[in-house]
Short mmCIF file of C-alpha atoms in Angstrom, two decimals:
data_model
loop_
_atom_site.label_atom_id
_atom_site.label_comp_id
_atom_site.label_asym_id
_atom_site.label_seq_id
_atom_site.Cartn_x
_atom_site.Cartn_y
_atom_site.Cartn_z
CA UNK P 1 -1.34 -32.00 52.65
CA UNK P 2 -2.14 -30.31 49.62
CA UNK P 3 -5.48 -31.01 48.23
CA UNK P 4 -7.25 -29.90 44.96
CA UNK P 5 -9.18 -27.46 46.98
CA UNK P 6 -6.08 -25.84 48.44
CA UNK P 7 -4.05 -25.69 45.12
CA UNK P 8 -5.62 -26.40 41.86
CA UNK P 9 -2.10 -26.48 39.95
CA UNK P 10 -0.63 -28.86 42.52
CA UNK P 11 -3.67 -31.16 42.22
CA UNK P 12 -3.36 -31.28 38.26
CA UNK P 13 -2.49 -34.48 36.78
CA UNK P 14 0.18 -33.68 34.32
CA UNK P 15 1.00 -36.18 31.49
CA UNK P 16 4.45 -37.35 31.55
CA UNK P 17 6.76 -39.06 29.00
CA UNK P 18 10.42 -40.49 29.78
CA UNK P 19 12.74 -38.87 27.31
CA UNK P 20 16.30 -38.98 28.66
CA UNK P 21 18.72 -36.91 26.55
CA UNK P 22 21.23 -38.53 24.43
CA UNK P 23 24.13 -36.62 26.55
CA UNK P 24 23.18 -38.40 29.54
CA UNK P 25 23.35 -41.78 27.95
CA UNK P 26 26.83 -40.77 26.39
CA UNK P 27 28.06 -39.81 29.84
CA UNK P 28 26.89 -42.91 31.32
CA UNK P 29 28.88 -45.12 28.62
CA UNK P 30 31.98 -43.00 29.44
CA UNK P 31 31.94 -43.19 32.99
CA UNK P 32 31.35 -47.19 32.46
CA UNK P 33 34.71 -47.06 30.09
CA UNK P 34 36.59 -45.20 32.57
CA UNK P 35 35.69 -47.16 35.60
CA UNK P 36 38.54 -47.47 38.29
CA UNK P 37 38.37 -51.28 39.45
CA UNK P 38 39.43 -52.48 42.47
CA UNK P 39 41.40 -55.43 43.33
CA UNK P 40 39.90 -58.99 44.94
CA UNK P 41 41.19 -61.87 46.68
CA UNK P 42 40.91 -65.25 44.96
CA UNK P 43 38.25 -67.54 45.77
CA UNK P 44 35.84 -65.57 47.69
CA UNK P 45 32.92 -65.68 45.53
CA UNK P 46 29.99 -63.55 46.71
CA UNK P 47 31.14 -63.75 50.66
CA UNK P 48 32.65 -60.42 50.80
CA UNK P 49 30.33 -58.59 48.14
CA UNK P 50 29.85 -58.73 44.47
CA UNK P 51 32.68 -60.58 42.61
CA UNK P 52 34.87 -58.42 40.38
CA UNK P 53 34.69 -60.81 37.28
CA UNK P 54 30.71 -60.70 37.42
CA UNK P 55 30.40 -56.97 37.54
CA UNK P 56 32.89 -56.46 35.16
CA UNK P 57 30.95 -58.75 32.75
CA UNK P 58 27.63 -57.12 33.68
CA UNK P 59 28.91 -53.47 33.38
CA UNK P 60 30.33 -54.10 29.95
CA UNK P 61 27.07 -55.45 28.73
CA UNK P 62 25.45 -52.21 30.15
CA UNK P 63 27.91 -50.07 28.31
CA UNK P 64 27.81 -51.95 24.76
CA UNK P 65 24.97 -54.50 24.73
CA UNK P 66 21.77 -52.79 26.65
CA UNK P 67 19.62 -50.78 24.72
CA UNK P 68 17.99 -48.01 26.94
CA UNK P 69 16.04 -46.68 24.22
CA UNK P 70 14.13 -49.80 23.74
CA UNK P 71 13.25 -50.07 27.32
CA UNK P 72 12.29 -46.44 27.42
CA UNK P 73 9.92 -46.96 24.75
CA UNK P 74 8.53 -50.11 26.56
CA UNK P 75 7.97 -48.04 29.60
CA UNK P 76 6.25 -45.24 27.60
CA UNK P 77 3.86 -47.48 26.24
CA UNK P 78 2.05 -47.12 29.72
CA UNK P 79 0.00 -43.85 30.41
CA UNK P 80 2.11 -41.78 32.77
CA UNK P 81 1.44 -38.64 34.73
CA UNK P 82 2.88 -36.52 37.59
CA UNK P 83 1.12 -34.69 40.26
CA UNK P 84 2.23 -32.37 43.21
CA UNK P 85 1.16 -34.01 46.60
CA UNK P 86 2.33 -32.71 50.06
CA UNK P 87 5.29 -30.90 48.63
CA UNK P 88 6.58 -33.76 46.21
CA UNK P 89 6.29 -34.64 42.67
CA UNK P 90 4.67 -38.11 42.53
CA UNK P 91 5.09 -39.89 39.11
CA UNK P 92 2.77 -42.79 38.43
CA UNK P 93 1.61 -45.09 35.80
CA UNK P 94 -2.09 -45.25 35.24
CA UNK P 95 -3.23 -48.33 33.27
CA UNK P 96 -6.95 -48.53 32.76
CA UNK P 97 -8.37 -52.00 32.03
CA UNK P 98 -10.87 -52.27 28.94
CA UNK P 99 -13.14 -54.18 31.41
CA UNK P 100 -15.61 -51.61 32.51
CA UNK P 101 -16.16 -53.36 36.07
CA UNK P 102 -12.29 -53.57 36.78
CA UNK P 103 -11.18 -52.92 40.44
CA UNK P 104 -8.92 -50.19 40.89
CA UNK P 105 -5.45 -51.22 42.60
CA UNK P 106 -2.64 -49.22 43.75
CA UNK P 107 0.65 -51.17 43.45
CA UNK P 108 3.73 -50.00 45.36
CA UNK P 109 7.16 -51.15 44.72
CA UNK P 110 10.18 -51.24 47.47
CA UNK P 111 14.02 -50.87 47.57
CA UNK P 112 15.97 -51.44 45.37
CA UNK P 113 13.16 -51.74 43.09
CA UNK P 114 10.85 -49.38 41.01
CA UNK P 115 7.92 -49.24 38.76
CA UNK P 116 9.99 -51.45 36.49
CA UNK P 117 9.51 -54.45 38.80
CA UNK P 118 5.81 -54.74 37.55
CA UNK P 119 6.24 -54.85 33.87
CA UNK P 120 5.54 -58.77 33.70
CA UNK P 121 2.14 -58.33 35.69
CA UNK P 122 0.48 -55.27 34.22
CA UNK P 123 -0.96 -56.77 31.21
CA UNK P 124 -2.31 -59.91 32.73
CA UNK P 125 -3.98 -57.94 35.68
CA UNK P 126 -5.13 -55.07 33.37
CA UNK P 127 -6.58 -57.42 30.74
CA UNK P 128 -6.98 -61.00 31.76
CA UNK P 129 -9.17 -61.77 28.86
CA UNK P 130 -6.35 -61.44 26.59
CA UNK P 131 -4.19 -63.54 28.60
CA UNK P 132 -6.22 -66.61 29.23
CA UNK P 133 -8.10 -65.44 32.46
CA UNK P 134 -11.22 -64.44 33.57
CA UNK P 135 -12.33 -60.98 32.51
CA UNK P 136 -14.02 -60.55 35.92
CA UNK P 137 -10.57 -60.59 37.53
CA UNK P 138 -9.49 -57.34 35.74
CA UNK P 139 -7.91 -54.26 37.45
CA UNK P 140 -7.41 -50.67 36.90
CA UNK P 141 -3.54 -50.11 37.84
CA UNK P 142 -2.04 -47.32 39.44
CA UNK P 143 1.73 -47.86 39.94
CA UNK P 144 3.38 -44.67 41.53
CA UNK P 145 7.12 -44.25 42.33
CA UNK P 146 7.70 -43.54 46.24
CA UNK P 147 8.74 -39.71 46.62
CA UNK P 148 12.63 -39.96 46.53
CA UNK P 149 12.54 -42.71 44.04
CA UNK P 150 12.68 -42.51 40.33
CA UNK P 151 10.90 -40.04 38.62
CA UNK P 152 9.15 -39.02 41.93
CA UNK P 153 12.67 -38.11 43.23
CA UNK P 154 14.66 -36.64 44.61
CA UNK P 155 12.61 -35.34 47.77
CA UNK P 156 13.23 -31.85 49.09
CA UNK P 157 12.22 -32.00 52.60
CA UNK P 158 12.42 -34.42 55.76
CA UNK P 159 9.88 -36.71 57.05
CA UNK P 160 8.91 -38.69 54.11
CA UNK P 161 7.87 -42.20 55.93
CA UNK P 162 5.77 -44.81 55.05
CA UNK P 163 2.79 -43.19 56.82
CA UNK P 164 3.29 -39.87 54.89
CA UNK P 165 3.49 -41.89 51.55
CA UNK P 166 0.37 -43.81 52.36
CA UNK P 167 -1.41 -40.49 52.91
CA UNK P 168 -0.28 -39.26 49.60
CA UNK P 169 -1.73 -42.46 47.90
CA UNK P 170 -4.98 -41.91 49.39
CA UNK P 171 -4.98 -38.46 48.18
CA UNK P 172 -3.63 -39.75 44.76
CA UNK P 173 -6.52 -42.18 44.53
CA UNK P 174 -9.01 -39.45 45.31
CA UNK P 175 -7.78 -37.21 42.59
CA UNK P 176 -8.11 -40.20 40.05
CA UNK P 177 -11.74 -40.48 41.22
CA UNK P 178 -11.51 -43.92 42.74
CA UNK P 179 -13.71 -44.12 45.67
CA UNK P 180 -13.27 -47.74 46.51
CA UNK P 181 -9.90 -49.57 45.76
CA UNK P 182 -7.41 -52.25 46.80
CA UNK P 183 -3.76 -51.95 47.65
CA UNK P 184 -0.87 -54.23 46.74
CA UNK P 185 3.03 -53.95 47.73
CA UNK P 186 6.19 -55.67 48.61
CA UNK P 187 9.09 -54.52 50.96
CA UNK P 188 8.64 -50.91 51.36
CA UNK P 189 5.54 -51.30 49.46
CA UNK P 190 4.28 -53.75 52.01
CA UNK P 191 4.57 -51.15 54.70
CA UNK P 192 2.94 -48.39 52.59
CA UNK P 193 0.10 -50.69 51.50
CA UNK P 194 -0.74 -51.95 54.99
CA UNK P 195 -0.66 -48.33 56.23
CA UNK P 196 -2.89 -47.18 53.33
CA UNK P 197 -5.38 -49.40 54.96
CA UNK P 198 -5.19 -47.77 58.11
CA UNK P 199 -5.12 -44.33 57.07
CA UNK P 200 -8.14 -44.64 54.55
CA UNK P 201 -10.18 -47.42 55.81
CA UNK P 202 -13.35 -45.79 54.30
CA UNK P 203 -11.94 -46.31 50.75
CA UNK P 204 -9.48 -49.31 50.94
CA UNK P 205 -11.48 -52.63 50.06
CA UNK P 206 -8.62 -54.88 51.18
CA UNK P 207 -4.57 -55.07 51.40
CA UNK P 208 -2.67 -57.85 49.63
CA UNK P 209 1.08 -58.19 50.48
CA UNK P 210 4.25 -59.87 49.57
CA UNK P 211 7.87 -59.54 51.09
CA UNK P 212 6.28 -58.40 54.13
CA UNK P 213 8.56 -57.93 57.21
CA UNK P 214 7.53 -55.57 60.33
CA UNK P 215 4.43 -56.70 61.73
CA UNK P 216 4.83 -60.23 60.31
CA UNK P 217 7.87 -61.19 61.96
CA UNK P 218 9.00 -61.51 65.51
CA UNK P 219 10.37 -58.37 67.19
CA UNK P 220 13.49 -59.61 69.01
CA UNK P 221 14.42 -63.13 70.10
CA UNK P 222 11.74 -65.86 70.02
CA UNK P 223 10.89 -67.73 73.51
CA UNK P 224 11.94 -71.18 73.63
CA UNK P 225 8.54 -72.32 74.48
CA UNK P 226 6.77 -70.58 71.48
CA UNK P 227 9.85 -71.85 69.18
CA UNK P 228 8.88 -75.33 70.11
CA UNK P 229 5.50 -74.77 68.45
CA UNK P 230 6.91 -73.58 65.17
CA UNK P 231 6.45 -75.70 61.90
CA UNK P 232 9.48 -76.57 59.94
CA UNK P 233 8.56 -73.76 57.39
CA UNK P 234 8.40 -71.07 59.99
CA UNK P 235 11.64 -72.26 61.60
CA UNK P 236 13.39 -72.00 58.09
CA UNK P 237 12.06 -68.44 57.91
CA UNK P 238 13.06 -67.44 61.15
CA UNK P 239 16.66 -68.72 60.28
CA UNK P 240 16.63 -66.85 57.20
CA UNK P 241 15.44 -63.60 58.83
CA UNK P 242 18.11 -64.10 61.78
CA UNK P 243 21.04 -64.43 58.90
CA UNK P 244 19.75 -61.40 57.03
CA UNK P 245 19.18 -58.99 60.02
CA UNK P 246 22.22 -59.94 62.15
CA UNK P 247 24.86 -61.02 59.43
CA UNK P 248 26.70 -59.04 56.71
CA UNK P 249 23.88 -58.97 54.53
CA UNK P 250 22.14 -56.29 56.76
CA UNK P 251 24.97 -53.81 55.97
CA UNK P 252 23.03 -52.09 53.44
CA UNK P 253 20.29 -51.30 55.87
CA UNK P 254 22.57 -49.99 58.55
CA UNK P 255 24.37 -47.51 56.02
CA UNK P 256 21.07 -46.32 54.54
CA UNK P 257 19.15 -45.84 57.80
CA UNK P 258 22.23 -43.96 59.49
CA UNK P 259 24.43 -42.48 56.56
CA UNK P 260 22.53 -42.22 53.41
CA UNK P 261 24.35 -38.97 52.63
CA UNK P 262 27.70 -40.32 52.80
CA UNK P 263 26.79 -43.26 50.73
CA UNK P 264 25.38 -41.08 48.00
CA UNK P 265 28.55 -39.68 46.88
CA UNK P 266 29.62 -42.68 45.60
CA UNK P 267 26.37 -43.91 44.13
CA UNK P 268 25.65 -40.65 42.34
CA UNK P 269 29.26 -40.41 40.89
CA UNK P 270 29.89 -44.08 39.81
CA UNK P 271 27.36 -46.10 37.90
CA UNK P 272 29.23 -49.23 38.63
CA UNK P 273 28.95 -48.19 42.33
CA UNK P 274 25.10 -47.77 41.85
CA UNK P 275 25.12 -51.15 39.69
CA UNK P 276 27.04 -53.11 42.70
CA UNK P 277 24.69 -51.65 45.21
CA UNK P 278 21.63 -52.90 43.52
CA UNK P 279 22.82 -56.12 42.34
CA UNK P 280 23.90 -57.56 45.50
CA UNK P 281 20.39 -57.66 47.03
CA UNK P 282 19.13 -59.06 43.78
CA UNK P 283 21.56 -61.90 44.48
CA UNK P 284 20.74 -62.22 48.04
CA UNK P 285 16.98 -62.07 48.33
CA UNK P 286 15.89 -63.87 45.03
CA UNK P 287 15.51 -67.78 45.06
CA UNK P 288 18.46 -70.08 44.40
CA UNK P 289 20.09 -67.86 42.13
CA UNK P 290 23.90 -68.15 41.43
CA UNK P 291 23.78 -64.78 39.70
CA UNK P 292 21.05 -62.02 39.93
CA UNK P 293 20.18 -62.34 36.31
CA UNK P 294 19.59 -66.16 36.76
CA UNK P 295 16.48 -65.24 38.80
CA UNK P 296 15.27 -62.15 36.82
CA UNK P 297 15.74 -60.66 33.60
CA UNK P 298 19.05 -59.02 32.79
CA UNK P 299 17.74 -56.22 30.83
CA UNK P 300 14.86 -55.76 33.26
CA UNK P 301 17.34 -55.49 36.10
CA UNK P 302 19.61 -52.88 34.39
CA UNK P 303 16.51 -50.95 33.49
CA UNK P 304 15.51 -50.87 37.08
CA UNK P 305 19.08 -49.61 38.07
CA UNK P 306 18.88 -47.25 35.15
CA UNK P 307 15.93 -45.53 37.01
CA UNK P 308 18.09 -44.88 39.97
CA UNK P 309 20.99 -43.55 37.67
CA UNK P 310 19.30 -41.43 35.52
CA UNK P 311 17.26 -39.52 38.20
CA UNK P 312 20.16 -39.32 40.57
CA UNK P 313 17.90 -40.56 43.48
CA UNK P 314 20.55 -42.59 45.15
CA UNK P 315 20.40 -40.19 48.00
CA UNK P 316 16.81 -39.53 48.33
CA UNK P 317 15.94 -43.35 47.99
CA UNK P 318 18.39 -44.16 50.99
CA UNK P 319 16.84 -41.50 53.02
CA UNK P 320 13.57 -43.25 53.04
CA UNK P 321 15.49 -45.64 55.30
CA UNK P 322 16.74 -43.03 57.81
CA UNK P 323 13.15 -41.27 57.78
CA UNK P 324 11.34 -44.56 58.82
CA UNK P 325 14.24 -45.52 61.29
CA UNK P 326 14.42 -42.12 62.97
CA UNK P 327 10.94 -41.35 63.16
CA UNK P 328 10.72 -42.31 67.09
CA UNK P 329 7.86 -44.68 66.60
CA UNK P 330 6.01 -46.40 64.07
CA UNK P 331 2.91 -46.09 65.95
CA UNK P 332 1.13 -48.56 64.11
CA UNK P 333 -2.60 -49.33 65.06
CA UNK P 334 -3.90 -52.97 64.75
CA UNK P 335 -5.21 -53.01 61.12
CA UNK P 336 -9.00 -54.16 60.31
CA UNK P 337 -8.94 -53.99 56.64
CA UNK P 338 -9.07 -57.36 55.33
CA UNK P 339 -5.31 -58.40 54.49
CA UNK P 340 -3.86 -61.20 52.10
CA UNK P 341 -0.43 -62.29 52.31
CA UNK P 342 1.69 -64.28 49.62
CA UNK P 343 4.83 -65.68 51.22
CA UNK P 344 7.23 -66.53 48.47
CA UNK P 345 10.15 -69.02 48.98
CA UNK P 346 12.66 -66.33 50.02
CA UNK P 347 10.25 -64.22 52.39
CA UNK P 348 10.14 -64.09 56.21
CA UNK P 349 6.47 -63.50 56.95
CA UNK P 350 5.03 -65.88 59.64
CA UNK P 351 1.29 -65.81 59.90
CA UNK P 352 1.03 -66.05 63.77
CA UNK P 353 2.82 -62.56 63.97
CA UNK P 354 0.77 -61.07 61.17
CA UNK P 355 -2.48 -62.02 62.88
CA UNK P 356 -1.63 -59.84 65.97
CA UNK P 357 -1.96 -56.65 64.20
CA UNK P 358 -3.55 -57.29 61.25
CA UNK P 359 -6.99 -58.83 59.73
CA UNK P 360 -5.44 -61.70 57.82
CA UNK P 361 -8.23 -63.38 55.81
CA UNK P 362 -5.91 -64.94 53.15
CA UNK P 363 -2.44 -66.64 53.56
CA UNK P 364 -0.70 -68.19 50.52
CA UNK P 365 2.96 -70.10 50.74
CA UNK P 366 4.84 -70.82 47.69
CA UNK P 367 7.86 -72.70 47.01
CA UNK P 368 9.60 -70.85 44.60
CA UNK P 369 10.06 -66.99 44.09
CA UNK P 370 11.39 -64.38 46.45
CA UNK P 371 11.62 -60.73 47.41
CA UNK P 372 10.92 -59.64 43.82
CA UNK P 373 8.05 -61.84 43.30
CA UNK P 374 6.53 -59.50 40.26
CA UNK P 375 9.85 -60.21 38.32
CA UNK P 376 10.75 -63.73 39.67
CA UNK P 377 7.61 -65.62 39.67
CA UNK P 378 4.93 -63.20 38.08
CA UNK P 379 2.52 -65.83 37.44
CA UNK P 380 2.17 -67.03 41.18
CA UNK P 381 1.75 -63.28 42.01
CA UNK P 382 -0.78 -62.67 39.41
CA UNK P 383 -2.88 -65.85 40.31
CA UNK P 384 -2.77 -64.97 44.05
CA UNK P 385 -3.66 -61.37 43.64
CA UNK P 386 -6.74 -62.31 41.54
CA UNK P 387 -8.00 -64.94 43.96
CA UNK P 388 -7.66 -62.65 46.84
CA UNK P 389 -9.56 -59.83 45.35
CA UNK P 390 -12.45 -61.81 44.00
CA UNK P 391 -14.69 -61.47 47.17
CA UNK P 392 -14.13 -57.73 47.24
CA UNK P 393 -14.87 -56.85 43.89
CA UNK P 394 -17.42 -53.96 43.60
CA UNK P 395 -18.81 -53.24 39.92
CA UNK P 396 -18.56 -49.73 38.72
CA UNK P 397 -15.54 -48.69 40.83
#
């Protein structure tokens, strides 16, 4: 890994501002206008993928109603930086609290998410005093883009696994001068956050996760005797997990884990293709949503899609699946860092499995929200993160 002592330029934290050329926005609108649409069978709804009428309406709004410049300006309100770590460009938001005793917290997204996921939770976590909360619950927030995603992409070499990202995050927090800090993440961010507790235990105070899977779910079929001890909620999660991993909803995983380059040609050339690829999991993984934008804000959803399109990271974000599925072994040692898990209504995590390899000290279950908790149920996520970290606060971090 590149360190400050190895290469002073690589260790430099460079201010960053999002400034997309007008030509790229004109090209996007032109491509959307010239979309070659497929046909569709009648009365199949979402059973075979994203319905034609829904995607046409959403794409037209993207072309004529969505205002990227407004959302670009909103993102640019957050201090942003890039730095080089282990051969990759790492882009991150660094949002410091006005509270001097705030706890540093590094927050990691997953797929098909991005830093855009966290727009609804940044201000309340940074400045609870201004949002009806206790100032003692404040956080200094570091929100990076995983290498290969958004402005941290594309990656230029193989081997970017969750372990390598966790080691990069440890170096990033070191460069920022944070001696003790917490972690939070969902989806791939849950993998990275838990791994960060393993690779940097002397500095990570605690780990908070949502949308947790590997290490928190059964690996293979559940024995009948064990299944007989399941609660109704555990049975429901196991059923959702079985449908997700064994059914057509797992197609995205199989393609990205095995043929990411082939997929990338379509997604990199067609904005509607990229839109459909991201919209479908937003439909499938959110809670009781007829359409994705019933669960999350439509403009926030499109801004998330824009980060994939504008940075042309369909290939490198998909490669993250390939790298992790072909690493040979996850080689996860049991974690000793205190860990909290928030289980939203559409999540799969089952406590008895999490306790086998994690030091679970906090477990919350909610009857709403889903995979994209920071977008769907930000109030629940904010409250749970605040509650979990109260015992771990170190003044003057």
